[in-house]
CSV table of C-alpha atoms in Angstrom, one decimal:
chain,number,residue,atom,x,y,z
A,1,MET,CA,-30.8,22.3,38.0
A,2,ASN,CA,-31.0,19.3,35.7
A,3,ALA,CA,-33.7,18.2,33.2
A,4,THR,CA,-34.2,14.8,31.6
A,5,VAL,CA,-35.8,14.0,28.3
A,6,GLN,CA,-36.5,10.5,26.9
A,7,THR,CA,-35.2,10.1,23.3
A,8,ASP,CA,-35.6,7.1,21.1
A,9,THR,CA,-32.2,5.8,22.2
A,10,GLY,CA,-32.3,6.6,25.9
A,11,THR,CA,-32.7,9.4,28.5
A,12,VAL,CA,-30.5,12.5,28.4
A,13,ARG,CA,-29.9,14.8,31.3
A,14,GLY,CA,-29.3,18.5,30.5
A,15,ILE,CA,-29.2,21.8,32.3
A,16,VAL,CA,-32.1,24.1,33.2
A,17,HIS,CA,-31.5,27.8,33.2
A,18,PRO,CA,-34.1,30.4,34.1
A,19,ASP,CA,-34.9,31.1,30.5
A,20,ARG,CA,-33.9,28.0,28.7
A,21,ARG,CA,-32.9,24.3,28.8
A,22,VAL,CA,-29.7,23.1,27.2
A,23,PHE,CA,-28.8,19.5,26.1
A,24,GLN,CA,-25.4,18.9,24.6
A,25,GLY,CA,-23.4,15.9,23.2
A,26,ILE,CA,-26.4,13.8,22.2
A,27,PRO,CA,-25.4,11.0,19.7
A,28,TYR,CA,-27.5,11.1,16.6
A,29,ALA,CA,-25.7,8.2,14.9
A,30,ALA,CA,-23.2,5.5,15.7
A,31,PRO,CA,-19.5,6.4,15.9
A,32,PRO,CA,-18.3,6.4,12.3
A,33,VAL,CA,-15.1,4.5,13.0
A,34,GLY,CA,-13.5,1.3,11.6
A,35,ASP,CA,-15.7,-0.2,8.9
A,36,LEU,CA,-18.1,2.8,9.3
A,37,ARG,CA,-15.5,5.3,8.1
A,38,TRP,CA,-16.9,6.6,4.8
A,39,ALA,CA,-20.2,4.7,5.4
A,40,PRO,CA,-23.6,6.4,5.7
A,41,PRO,CA,-24.5,7.2,9.3
A,42,GLN,CA,-25.9,4.2,11.2
A,43,PRO,CA,-28.4,4.3,14.1
A,44,ALA,CA,-27.0,5.4,17.4
A,45,ARG,CA,-26.7,2.7,20.0
A,46,PRO,CA,-29.2,2.8,22.8
A,47,TRP,CA,-28.0,3.3,26.4
A,48,ALA,CA,-29.3,2.5,29.8
A,49,GLY,CA,-29.8,5.1,32.6
A,50,ASP,CA,-29.4,8.9,32.2
A,51,ARG,CA,-26.8,10.0,29.7
A,52,ASP,CA,-24.9,13.2,30.7
A,53,ALA,CA,-25.9,15.9,28.2
A,54,THR,CA,-24.2,18.8,29.9
A,55,LYS,CA,-21.2,19.2,27.6
A,56,PRO,CA,-20.6,19.1,23.9
A,57,GLY,CA,-19.5,15.9,22.1
A,58,SER,CA,-16.1,15.7,20.4
A,59,PRO,CA,-15.7,17.8,17.3
A,60,ALA,CA,-14.9,16.1,14.0
A,61,PRO,CA,-11.2,15.6,13.1
A,62,GLN,CA,-9.7,18.7,11.6
A,63,LEU,CA,-6.5,20.7,11.4
A,64,LYS,CA,-5.6,23.5,13.8
A,65,ASN,CA,-6.4,26.9,12.3
A,66,ALA,CA,-6.7,30.5,13.1
A,67,ILE,CA,-10.5,30.5,13.1
A,68,ALA,CA,-11.5,27.4,15.0
A,69,ASP,CA,-8.7,25.8,17.0
A,70,LEU,CA,-10.8,23.0,18.6
A,71,ALA,CA,-9.4,20.6,21.2
A,72,GLY,CA,-10.5,17.0,21.7
A,73,THR,CA,-11.4,16.2,18.1
A,74,ASN,CA,-12.3,12.6,17.5
A,75,GLU,CA,-13.6,10.5,14.6
A,76,ASP,CA,-16.4,9.6,17.0
A,77,CYS,CA,-18.0,13.0,16.4
A,78,LEU,CA,-21.7,12.6,15.4
A,79,PHE,CA,-23.3,14.6,18.2
A,80,LEU,CA,-25.9,17.3,18.4
A,81,ASN,CA,-27.0,20.0,20.9
A,82,VAL,CA,-30.5,21.2,21.7
A,83,THR,CA,-31.4,24.6,23.2
A,84,THR,CA,-35.1,25.2,24.1
A,85,PRO,CA,-36.9,28.1,25.6
A,86,ALA,CA,-38.0,27.5,29.1
A,87,THR,CA,-41.7,27.4,28.0
A,88,ALA,CA,-41.1,24.6,25.4
A,89,SER,CA,-42.8,21.3,26.3
A,90,PRO,CA,-44.4,18.4,24.5
A,91,GLU,CA,-47.7,20.2,25.1
A,92,HIS,CA,-46.4,23.6,24.0
A,93,ARG,CA,-44.3,22.9,20.9
A,94,LYS,CA,-42.0,25.5,19.3
A,95,PRO,CA,-40.7,25.8,15.8
A,96,VAL,CA,-37.4,24.0,15.3
A,97,MET,CA,-34.3,25.6,13.7
A,98,VAL,CA,-31.5,23.2,12.6
A,99,TRP,CA,-28.2,25.0,12.0
A,100,ILE,CA,-25.4,23.7,9.6
A,101,HIS,CA,-22.2,25.4,10.5
A,102,GLY,CA,-19.9,26.9,7.8
A,103,ASP,CA,-16.7,25.5,6.3
A,104,GLY,CA,-16.4,21.9,5.2
A,105,ALA,CA,-12.9,21.4,6.8
A,106,ILE,CA,-13.2,23.1,10.2
A,107,GLY,CA,-15.7,23.9,12.9
A,108,SER,CA,-18.3,22.3,15.1
A,109,GLY,CA,-21.9,23.0,16.2
A,110,ASP,CA,-21.1,24.1,19.7
A,111,GLN,CA,-19.1,27.1,18.5
A,112,PHE,CA,-22.5,28.8,18.1
A,113,ASP,CA,-24.4,30.0,21.1
A,114,PRO,CA,-28.1,29.8,20.3
A,115,THR,CA,-29.3,31.4,23.6
A,116,ARG,CA,-30.6,34.6,22.2
A,117,LEU,CA,-32.1,33.0,19.1
A,118,ALA,CA,-33.8,30.3,21.2
A,119,VAL,CA,-35.0,32.6,24.0
A,120,ASP,CA,-35.8,35.8,22.2
A,121,GLY,CA,-37.1,34.0,19.1
A,122,ASP,CA,-39.0,31.4,21.1
A,123,VAL,CA,-37.7,28.6,19.0
A,124,VAL,CA,-35.9,25.3,19.6
A,125,VAL,CA,-32.4,25.5,18.1
A,126,ILE,CA,-30.3,22.4,17.2
A,127,THR,CA,-26.6,22.6,16.3
A,128,PHE,CA,-24.5,19.6,15.4
A,129,ASN,CA,-21.2,18.2,14.2
A,130,PHE,CA,-20.8,16.3,10.9
A,131,ARG,CA,-17.9,14.7,9.2
A,132,LEU,CA,-15.6,17.2,7.5
A,133,GLY,CA,-13.0,17.2,4.7
A,134,VAL,CA,-11.6,13.8,3.9
A,135,PHE,CA,-13.9,12.2,6.4
A,136,GLY,CA,-17.1,13.8,5.0
A,137,ALA,CA,-16.7,14.2,1.2
A,138,PHE,CA,-14.2,11.4,0.4
A,139,GLY,CA,-14.7,9.5,-2.9
A,140,TYR,CA,-13.3,6.2,-4.0
A,141,PRO,CA,-14.0,3.9,-7.0
A,142,GLY,CA,-16.8,1.5,-6.1
A,143,LEU,CA,-17.8,3.5,-3.0
A,144,ARG,CA,-21.5,4.0,-3.5
A,145,ASP,CA,-21.6,7.1,-1.3
A,146,SER,CA,-18.6,8.9,-2.8
A,147,GLY,CA,-18.5,12.6,-2.0
A,148,THR,CA,-21.8,12.7,0.0
A,149,ILE,CA,-21.1,11.2,3.5
A,150,GLY,CA,-21.2,14.6,5.3
A,151,LEU,CA,-24.4,15.4,3.6
A,152,GLN,CA,-25.9,12.2,4.8
A,153,ASP,CA,-24.8,13.0,8.4
A,154,GLN,CA,-26.8,16.2,8.1
A,155,ARG,CA,-29.9,14.3,6.9
A,156,ALA,CA,-29.5,11.9,9.8
A,157,VAL,CA,-29.9,14.9,12.1
A,158,LEU,CA,-33.1,15.9,10.3
A,159,GLN,CA,-34.4,12.4,10.7
A,160,TRP,CA,-33.5,12.5,14.4
A,161,VAL,CA,-35.5,15.7,14.7
A,162,GLN,CA,-38.5,14.0,13.2
A,163,ARG,CA,-38.3,11.3,15.8
A,164,ASN,CA,-37.3,13.3,18.9
A,165,ALA,CA,-38.1,17.0,18.6
A,166,ALA,CA,-41.5,16.7,20.3
A,167,ALA,CA,-39.9,15.3,23.4
A,168,PHE,CA,-37.9,18.5,23.8
A,169,GLY,CA,-40.9,20.7,23.1
A,170,GLY,CA,-40.1,21.2,19.4
A,171,ASP,CA,-42.6,20.8,16.5
A,172,PRO,CA,-41.4,18.2,14.0
A,173,GLY,CA,-43.9,19.5,11.5
A,174,ASN,CA,-42.3,23.0,11.5
A,175,VAL,CA,-38.5,22.6,10.9
A,176,THR,CA,-36.3,25.3,9.4
A,177,LEU,CA,-33.0,24.2,8.0
A,178,PHE,CA,-30.4,27.0,7.9
A,179,GLY,CA,-26.7,27.5,7.5
A,180,VAL,CA,-23.9,29.9,6.5
A,181,SER,CA,-21.4,29.6,3.7
A,182,TYR,CA,-20.6,25.9,3.2
A,183,GLY,CA,-23.6,25.3,5.5
A,184,ALA,CA,-25.8,27.3,3.3
A,185,THR,CA,-24.6,25.4,0.2
A,186,ALA,CA,-25.3,22.2,2.1
A,187,THR,CA,-28.8,23.6,2.8
A,188,SER,CA,-29.3,24.0,-0.9
A,189,ALA,CA,-28.2,20.4,-1.4
A,190,HIS,CA,-31.0,19.2,0.8
A,191,LEU,CA,-33.3,21.6,-1.0
A,192,MET,CA,-32.5,19.8,-4.2
A,193,SER,CA,-32.1,16.3,-2.9
A,194,LYS,CA,-35.1,14.0,-3.1
A,195,GLU,CA,-33.7,12.0,-0.2
A,196,SER,CA,-34.3,15.0,2.1
A,197,ARG,CA,-37.8,15.9,1.1
A,198,GLY,CA,-40.3,16.1,4.0
A,199,LEU,CA,-37.6,16.5,6.6
A,200,PHE,CA,-37.8,20.3,6.7
A,201,HIS,CA,-40.4,22.9,5.9
A,202,LYS,CA,-38.4,26.1,5.4
A,203,VAL,CA,-34.8,27.1,4.6
A,204,ILE,CA,-32.5,30.0,5.3
A,205,MET,CA,-29.3,30.3,3.3
A,206,GLN,CA,-26.7,32.8,4.4
A,207,SER,CA,-23.9,33.5,1.9
A,208,GLY,CA,-24.2,30.2,0.1
A,209,PHE,CA,-22.4,29.4,-3.2
A,210,THR,CA,-24.8,27.0,-4.9
A,211,LEU,CA,-24.4,28.5,-8.4
A,212,MET,CA,-21.0,30.1,-8.0
A,213,ASP,CA,-18.2,29.4,-10.4
A,214,MET,CA,-14.6,30.4,-9.8
A,215,PRO,CA,-12.5,32.4,-12.2
A,216,ALA,CA,-8.8,31.6,-12.2
A,217,GLY,CA,-6.9,32.7,-9.2
A,218,VAL,CA,-9.7,34.6,-7.5
A,219,VAL,CA,-9.6,32.6,-4.2
A,220,TYR,CA,-6.3,30.8,-4.1
A,221,PRO,CA,-3.2,31.9,-6.1
A,222,GLY,CA,-2.5,29.5,-8.9
A,223,ILE,CA,-5.9,27.7,-8.9
A,224,PRO,CA,-7.4,27.4,-12.4
A,225,ALA,CA,-10.9,28.4,-13.3
A,226,LEU,CA,-13.5,26.0,-12.0
A,227,PRO,CA,-17.1,25.6,-13.1
A,228,TRP,CA,-18.3,25.2,-9.5
A,229,TYR,CA,-16.9,26.7,-6.3
A,230,GLY,CA,-18.8,24.5,-3.9
A,231,TRP,CA,-19.3,21.2,-5.8
A,232,THR,CA,-17.3,18.4,-7.5
A,233,THR,CA,-18.3,15.4,-9.6
A,234,THR,CA,-18.5,11.9,-8.4
A,235,SER,CA,-15.8,10.8,-10.9
A,236,ALA,CA,-13.5,13.6,-9.7
A,237,ALA,CA,-14.0,12.7,-6.0
A,238,GLU,CA,-13.3,9.1,-6.8
A,239,ALA,CA,-10.1,10.0,-8.7
A,240,GLN,CA,-8.9,12.1,-5.8
A,241,GLY,CA,-9.6,9.3,-3.4
A,242,ALA,CA,-7.7,6.8,-5.6
A,243,ALA,CA,-4.7,9.2,-5.8
A,244,LEU,CA,-4.8,9.6,-2.0
A,245,ALA,CA,-4.8,5.8,-1.6
A,246,GLU,CA,-1.7,5.5,-3.9
A,247,GLN,CA,0.0,8.3,-1.9
A,248,LEU,CA,-0.5,6.4,1.3
A,249,GLY,CA,0.4,3.0,-0.1
A,250,CYS,CA,-3.1,1.6,0.2
A,251,LYS,CA,-4.5,-0.9,-2.3
A,252,ASP,CA,-8.1,-0.9,-1.3
A,253,LEU,CA,-10.7,0.8,0.9
A,254,ALA,CA,-10.2,-1.6,3.8
A,255,SER,CA,-6.6,-0.6,4.1
A,256,LEU,CA,-7.5,3.1,3.8
A,257,ARG,CA,-10.0,2.7,6.7
A,258,ALA,CA,-7.2,1.4,8.8
A,259,ILE,CA,-5.0,4.5,8.3
A,260,PRO,CA,-4.9,6.5,11.6
A,261,VAL,CA,-6.6,9.9,11.7
A,262,ASP,CA,-3.4,11.8,12.3
A,263,GLU,CA,-1.8,10.2,9.3
A,264,LEU,CA,-4.7,11.2,7.0
A,265,LEU,CA,-4.6,14.7,8.4
A,266,ALA,CA,-0.9,15.0,7.7
A,267,VAL,CA,-1.5,14.7,3.9
A,268,PRO,CA,-1.1,18.2,2.5
A,269,GLN,CA,-4.4,19.9,1.6
A,270,VAL,CA,-6.4,16.7,2.2
A,271,MET,CA,-9.1,18.5,4.2
A,272,ASN,CA,-9.5,21.2,1.5
A,273,ILE,CA,-9.4,18.8,-1.5
A,274,PHE,CA,-12.3,16.8,-0.1
A,275,GLN,CA,-14.6,19.7,0.9
A,276,PRO,CA,-17.0,19.8,-2.1
A,277,TYR,CA,-19.9,17.4,-2.2
A,278,ALA,CA,-20.2,15.3,-5.4
A,279,LEU,CA,-22.9,15.9,-8.0
A,280,GLY,CA,-24.6,13.4,-10.2
A,281,ASN,CA,-25.5,10.5,-7.9
A,282,ASP,CA,-28.4,9.2,-5.8
A,283,GLN,CA,-28.1,12.2,-3.5
A,284,LEU,CA,-27.7,15.2,-5.8
A,285,PRO,CA,-28.4,16.3,-9.4
A,286,ALA,CA,-25.7,16.5,-12.0
A,287,ASP,CA,-26.2,20.3,-12.5
A,288,PRO,CA,-27.6,22.5,-9.8
A,289,ALA,CA,-28.4,25.3,-12.3
A,290,GLU,CA,-30.4,22.9,-14.4
A,291,ALA,CA,-32.2,21.5,-11.3
A,292,LEU,CA,-33.1,25.0,-10.0
A,293,GLY,CA,-34.2,26.1,-13.5
A,294,ALA,CA,-36.4,23.0,-13.9
A,295,GLY,CA,-38.0,23.6,-10.4
A,296,GLU,CA,-36.5,20.3,-9.1
A,297,PHE,CA,-36.3,21.4,-5.5
A,298,ALA,CA,-38.5,21.2,-2.4
A,299,ASP,CA,-41.6,23.4,-2.3
A,300,VAL,CA,-40.8,25.4,0.8
A,301,PRO,CA,-40.4,29.1,1.7
A,302,VAL,CA,-36.9,30.5,1.4
A,303,LEU,CA,-35.0,33.3,3.1
A,304,SER,CA,-31.7,33.9,1.3
A,305,GLY,CA,-29.0,36.5,1.3
A,306,THR,CA,-25.4,37.7,1.3
A,307,THR,CA,-23.1,40.2,2.9
A,308,ARG,CA,-22.2,43.5,1.2
A,309,ASP,CA,-18.5,42.7,1.0
A,310,GLU,CA,-18.3,38.9,0.7
A,311,HIS,CA,-14.9,38.5,-0.7
A,312,THR,CA,-12.9,40.6,1.7
A,313,THR,CA,-12.6,37.6,4.1
A,314,PHE,CA,-11.0,35.5,1.4
A,315,VAL,CA,-8.6,38.2,0.3
A,316,ALA,CA,-7.6,38.7,3.9
A,317,PHE,CA,-6.9,35.0,4.7
A,318,PHE,CA,-5.9,33.5,1.4
A,319,ARG,CA,-3.8,36.5,0.2
A,320,GLU,CA,-2.9,39.0,2.8
A,321,LEU,CA,-2.2,36.6,5.6
A,322,ALA,CA,-0.8,33.9,3.3
A,323,GLY,CA,2.0,36.1,2.0
A,324,SER,CA,0.5,36.9,-1.4
A,325,PRO,CA,-1.0,40.4,-0.9
A,326,VAL,CA,-2.8,42.3,-3.6
A,327,THR,CA,-0.7,45.3,-4.7
A,328,ALA,CA,-1.0,48.1,-7.2
A,329,THR,CA,1.6,46.3,-9.3
A,330,ASN,CA,-0.1,42.9,-9.4
A,331,TYR,CA,-3.7,44.1,-9.5
A,332,PRO,CA,-3.7,44.2,-13.3
A,333,GLU,CA,-2.1,40.8,-13.4
A,334,LEU,CA,-4.8,39.3,-11.2
A,335,LEU,CA,-7.5,40.8,-13.5
A,336,GLN,CA,-5.7,39.4,-16.5
A,337,THR,CA,-5.4,35.9,-15.0
A,338,ALA,CA,-9.1,35.8,-14.0
A,339,PHE,CA,-10.7,37.6,-16.9
A,340,GLY,CA,-8.3,37.6,-19.9
A,341,ASP,CA,-9.1,40.1,-22.6
A,342,GLU,CA,-11.6,42.0,-20.5
A,343,ALA,CA,-9.1,42.8,-17.8
A,344,ALA,CA,-8.6,46.4,-18.9
A,345,ARG,CA,-12.3,47.2,-19.0
A,346,ILE,CA,-12.8,45.7,-15.5
A,347,GLY,CA,-9.8,47.7,-14.2
A,348,ALA,CA,-11.4,50.8,-15.6
A,349,GLU,CA,-14.7,50.0,-13.9
A,350,TYR,CA,-12.9,49.3,-10.6
A,351,PRO,CA,-10.0,51.7,-10.6
A,352,LEU,CA,-7.6,51.5,-7.7
A,353,GLN,CA,-8.1,55.2,-6.8
A,354,ASP,CA,-11.7,54.4,-5.8
A,355,TYR,CA,-10.6,52.1,-3.0
A,356,PRO,CA,-8.5,52.5,0.2
A,357,THR,CA,-6.2,49.6,-0.8
A,358,PRO,CA,-5.6,47.4,-3.8
A,359,ALA,CA,-6.9,44.5,-1.7
A,360,LEU,CA,-10.3,46.1,-1.3
A,361,ALA,CA,-10.4,46.9,-5.0
A,362,TRP,CA,-9.8,43.2,-5.9
A,363,ALA,CA,-12.3,42.1,-3.2
A,364,SER,CA,-15.0,44.4,-4.7
A,365,VAL,CA,-14.4,43.0,-8.2
A,366,VAL,CA,-14.8,39.4,-7.0
A,367,THR,CA,-17.7,40.1,-4.7
A,368,ASP,CA,-19.7,41.5,-7.6
A,369,ARG,CA,-18.6,39.1,-10.3
A,370,MET,CA,-18.5,35.8,-8.3
A,371,TRP,CA,-20.8,36.2,-5.3
A,372,ALA,CA,-23.5,38.7,-6.2
A,373,ARG,CA,-24.1,37.5,-9.7
A,374,ALA,CA,-24.5,33.9,-8.5
A,375,GLN,CA,-26.7,34.8,-5.6
A,376,LEU,CA,-29.1,36.9,-7.7
A,377,ARG,CA,-29.3,34.1,-10.3
A,378,GLN,CA,-30.0,31.5,-7.6
A,379,ASN,CA,-32.7,33.5,-5.9
A,380,GLN,CA,-34.4,34.3,-9.2
A,381,LEU,CA,-34.6,30.6,-10.0
A,382,LEU,CA,-35.9,29.7,-6.6
A,383,SER,CA,-38.4,32.5,-6.4
A,384,ALA,CA,-40.0,31.4,-9.7
A,385,LYS,CA,-41.5,28.5,-7.7
A,386,ASN,CA,-41.1,29.3,-4.0
A,387,PRO,CA,-41.9,32.4,-1.9
A,388,LEU,CA,-38.5,34.0,-1.2
A,389,TRP,CA,-37.2,36.9,0.8
A,390,PHE,CA,-33.7,38.2,-0.2
A,391,TYR,CA,-31.5,40.3,2.1
A,392,GLU,CA,-28.1,41.9,2.1
A,393,PHE,CA,-26.2,42.3,5.4
A,394,ALA,CA,-24.6,45.7,5.1
A,395,ASP,CA,-23.0,46.6,8.4
A,396,ARG,CA,-19.6,47.6,7.3
A,397,GLY,CA,-18.6,48.2,10.9
A,398,ALA,CA,-19.5,44.7,12.0
A,399,PRO,CA,-17.3,43.3,14.9
A,400,LEU,CA,-14.4,41.2,13.8
A,401,ASP,CA,-14.7,37.9,15.7
A,402,ILE,CA,-12.1,36.2,13.5
A,403,PRO,CA,-8.4,37.3,13.2
A,404,PHE,CA,-8.2,39.6,10.2
A,405,PRO,CA,-4.8,41.2,9.4
A,406,PRO,CA,-4.1,44.3,11.5
A,407,GLY,CA,-5.5,47.4,9.9
A,408,PHE,CA,-7.5,45.4,7.3
A,409,ARG,CA,-11.0,46.9,6.7
A,410,PRO,CA,-13.3,44.0,5.7
A,411,GLY,CA,-16.6,45.9,5.7
A,412,ALA,CA,-19.6,43.7,5.8
A,413,TRP,CA,-17.5,40.5,5.6
A,414,HIS,CA,-18.4,37.0,4.6
A,415,ALA,CA,-20.3,35.4,7.5
A,416,GLY,CA,-20.2,38.6,9.5
A,417,ASP,CA,-23.9,38.4,9.9
A,418,VAL,CA,-23.8,35.1,11.9
A,419,GLN,CA,-22.9,36.9,15.1
A,420,TYR,CA,-26.1,39.0,14.8
A,421,VAL,CA,-28.3,35.8,14.8
A,422,PHE,CA,-26.1,33.8,17.3
A,423,ARG,CA,-25.3,36.8,19.4
A,424,THR,CA,-22.7,36.1,22.1
A,425,ASP,CA,-20.7,39.2,22.9
A,426,GLU,CA,-23.0,42.3,23.2
A,427,ASN,CA,-20.0,44.3,24.5
A,428,ALA,CA,-18.4,44.1,21.1
A,429,MET,CA,-21.4,45.8,19.5
A,430,THR,CA,-22.8,49.3,19.6
A,431,GLU,CA,-26.3,50.0,20.8
A,432,ALA,CA,-27.4,50.2,17.2
A,433,GLN,CA,-25.8,46.9,16.3
A,434,VAL,CA,-27.5,45.2,19.2
A,435,ALA,CA,-30.8,46.6,17.9
A,436,LEU,CA,-30.0,45.2,14.4
A,437,SER,CA,-29.2,41.9,16.0
A,438,ASP,CA,-32.6,41.9,17.8
A,439,THR,CA,-34.3,42.7,14.5
A,440,MET,CA,-32.5,39.9,12.6
A,441,ILE,CA,-33.3,37.4,15.3
A,442,ARG,CA,-37.0,38.4,15.1
A,443,TYR,CA,-37.0,38.2,11.3
A,444,TRP,CA,-35.3,34.7,11.3
A,445,ALA,CA,-37.6,33.3,14.1
A,446,THR,CA,-40.7,34.8,12.6
A,447,PHE,CA,-39.8,33.2,9.3
A,448,ALA,CA,-39.3,29.9,11.0
A,449,ARG,CA,-42.6,30.2,12.7
A,450,HIS,CA,-44.8,31.4,9.8
A,451,GLY,CA,-42.8,31.0,6.6
A,452,ASP,CA,-42.7,34.8,6.2
A,453,PRO,CA,-40.3,37.1,8.1
A,454,ASN,CA,-42.7,40.0,8.5
A,455,GLY,CA,-44.2,40.6,11.9
A,456,ALA,CA,-45.6,43.3,14.2
A,457,GLY,CA,-43.1,46.0,14.9
A,458,LEU,CA,-40.7,44.9,12.2
A,459,PRO,CA,-39.7,47.0,9.2
A,460,GLU,CA,-41.6,45.7,6.2
A,461,TRP,CA,-39.7,43.1,4.1
A,462,SER,CA,-41.2,42.6,0.6
A,463,ARG,CA,-41.2,39.3,-1.0
A,464,PHE,CA,-38.4,39.1,-3.6
A,465,THR,CA,-39.6,39.7,-7.2
A,466,THR,CA,-37.0,42.0,-8.8
A,467,PRO,CA,-33.4,43.1,-7.9
A,468,ASP,CA,-34.7,46.3,-6.2
A,469,THR,CA,-36.8,44.3,-3.6
A,470,VAL,CA,-33.7,43.1,-1.7
A,471,LEU,CA,-33.7,44.3,2.0
A,472,SER,CA,-30.5,45.9,3.2
A,473,LEU,CA,-29.7,45.2,6.9
A,474,ALA,CA,-27.5,47.7,8.6
A,475,PRO,CA,-27.6,49.6,12.0
A,476,ASP,CA,-30.3,52.2,11.9
A,477,ALA,CA,-30.7,51.6,8.1
A,478,ILE,CA,-33.0,48.8,7.1
A,479,HIS,CA,-34.4,49.5,3.6
A,480,PRO,CA,-34.8,48.1,0.1
A,481,VAL,CA,-31.7,48.3,-2.1
A,482,ASP,CA,-31.3,47.6,-5.9
A,483,TYR,CA,-28.9,44.6,-5.6
A,484,ALA,CA,-28.1,44.5,-9.3
A,485,GLN,CA,-27.2,48.2,-9.4
A,486,GLU,CA,-25.2,48.0,-6.2
A,487,HIS,CA,-23.1,45.2,-7.6
A,488,ARG,CA,-22.8,46.4,-11.2
A,489,LEU,CA,-24.4,43.3,-12.5
A,490,ALA,CA,-25.4,45.0,-15.8
A,491,PHE,CA,-21.7,45.6,-16.4
A,492,TRP,CA,-20.8,42.0,-15.8
A,493,THR,CA,-23.6,40.8,-18.1
A,494,GLN,CA,-22.4,43.1,-20.8
A,495,ILE,CA,-18.8,41.9,-20.8
A,496,GLY,CA,-19.8,38.3,-20.4
A,497,VAL,CA,-16.9,36.9,-18.3
């Protein structure tokens, strides 16, 4: 059975299921091709008649990879998807949840099935594609929007929601922006950006890296220490773009815009180099830590958290599978490269004999130093102004829906909590894990509805005030945890690296 909805650019025809309505492949901006490559998103072109909205639009250009091997990519990629409960209507509006997928070089919105969240949470869920890598965070001298194009795509979705959500039965006055990893960091960008104010009313950030630095070699072998893991500067983005132009034999932006997509993608590391969004421009502050410390962010409720074993995913993919495994021999060398004179003290605090493998010892070091320390600092700064609820996903037996190395034990891995909110394969979960998923969906949806995750029948979740008010989420084990103690943050403060 089909359903039609009138948007501000034309009528879309989706599919009616007994418990939901689904509309896919709706253009939210004009195709960013030709002269619109690296330009801010422009209004979508109106159409006549009913537009088929029964299948997703093309994903953004990206390289094939082990996690998201998507077919049919195209530079014409600015599409969104809407899933509503069956009871949603213009007269019975539901909260709207807008999801930014993780990773700035791969992925698409339709990878995530919002059925359970929309139906069980009684919310309208919107997923979407945005420009990635060299197409989304490219910089070039004189390009006003250097390093921020993908961010502006995301804002265009939020603007579309304001104009069109009511027609689908969503409440444009109750919008929650949420995302994971790169998507959570992008969510924090909108939280800080004055250009995005008023377009959302709550945020959820799952495993973001807003305030995270990167000690030498902790993610990729041979990479020097960086002040930011998730950001760059406008000048750096422009210098990288100028270097790319020289490499491709292009003398100006017009000639770069004429380079075929495949030729751009063939440049080594081009999608990774241009992942970070640029700071210090019309879109973003020069220093996120200063901005958060000064309270220069939107006054909205926040739900924010991490997974217990964040860095195992990165060790698995960028070391074990990349042919640079962590061993008992090179573990001290890794510590020395990353932490210099404090390497021996850190090795004594995280001795190899305490872990099943050297890889997991190294992952524990970096999870605590890089991920947990930054997350606690971020949430302390945000909670000084905004109501905030802090969680840690702690299911160390979470299903592995990405291809980890055989025998690798990632625990509560980075982004492993996403499948509990966007639940697709219940057969991969135990009964207790399905129950945890049900609880997390209720927490997320209740927060979206009321700005507080607490509700009837849910375990109490205290508002974050001190490190021991973090809620640990695991099967049959939902309880407060002392986050600073669990991640040895007093030790890291003491050694000062």
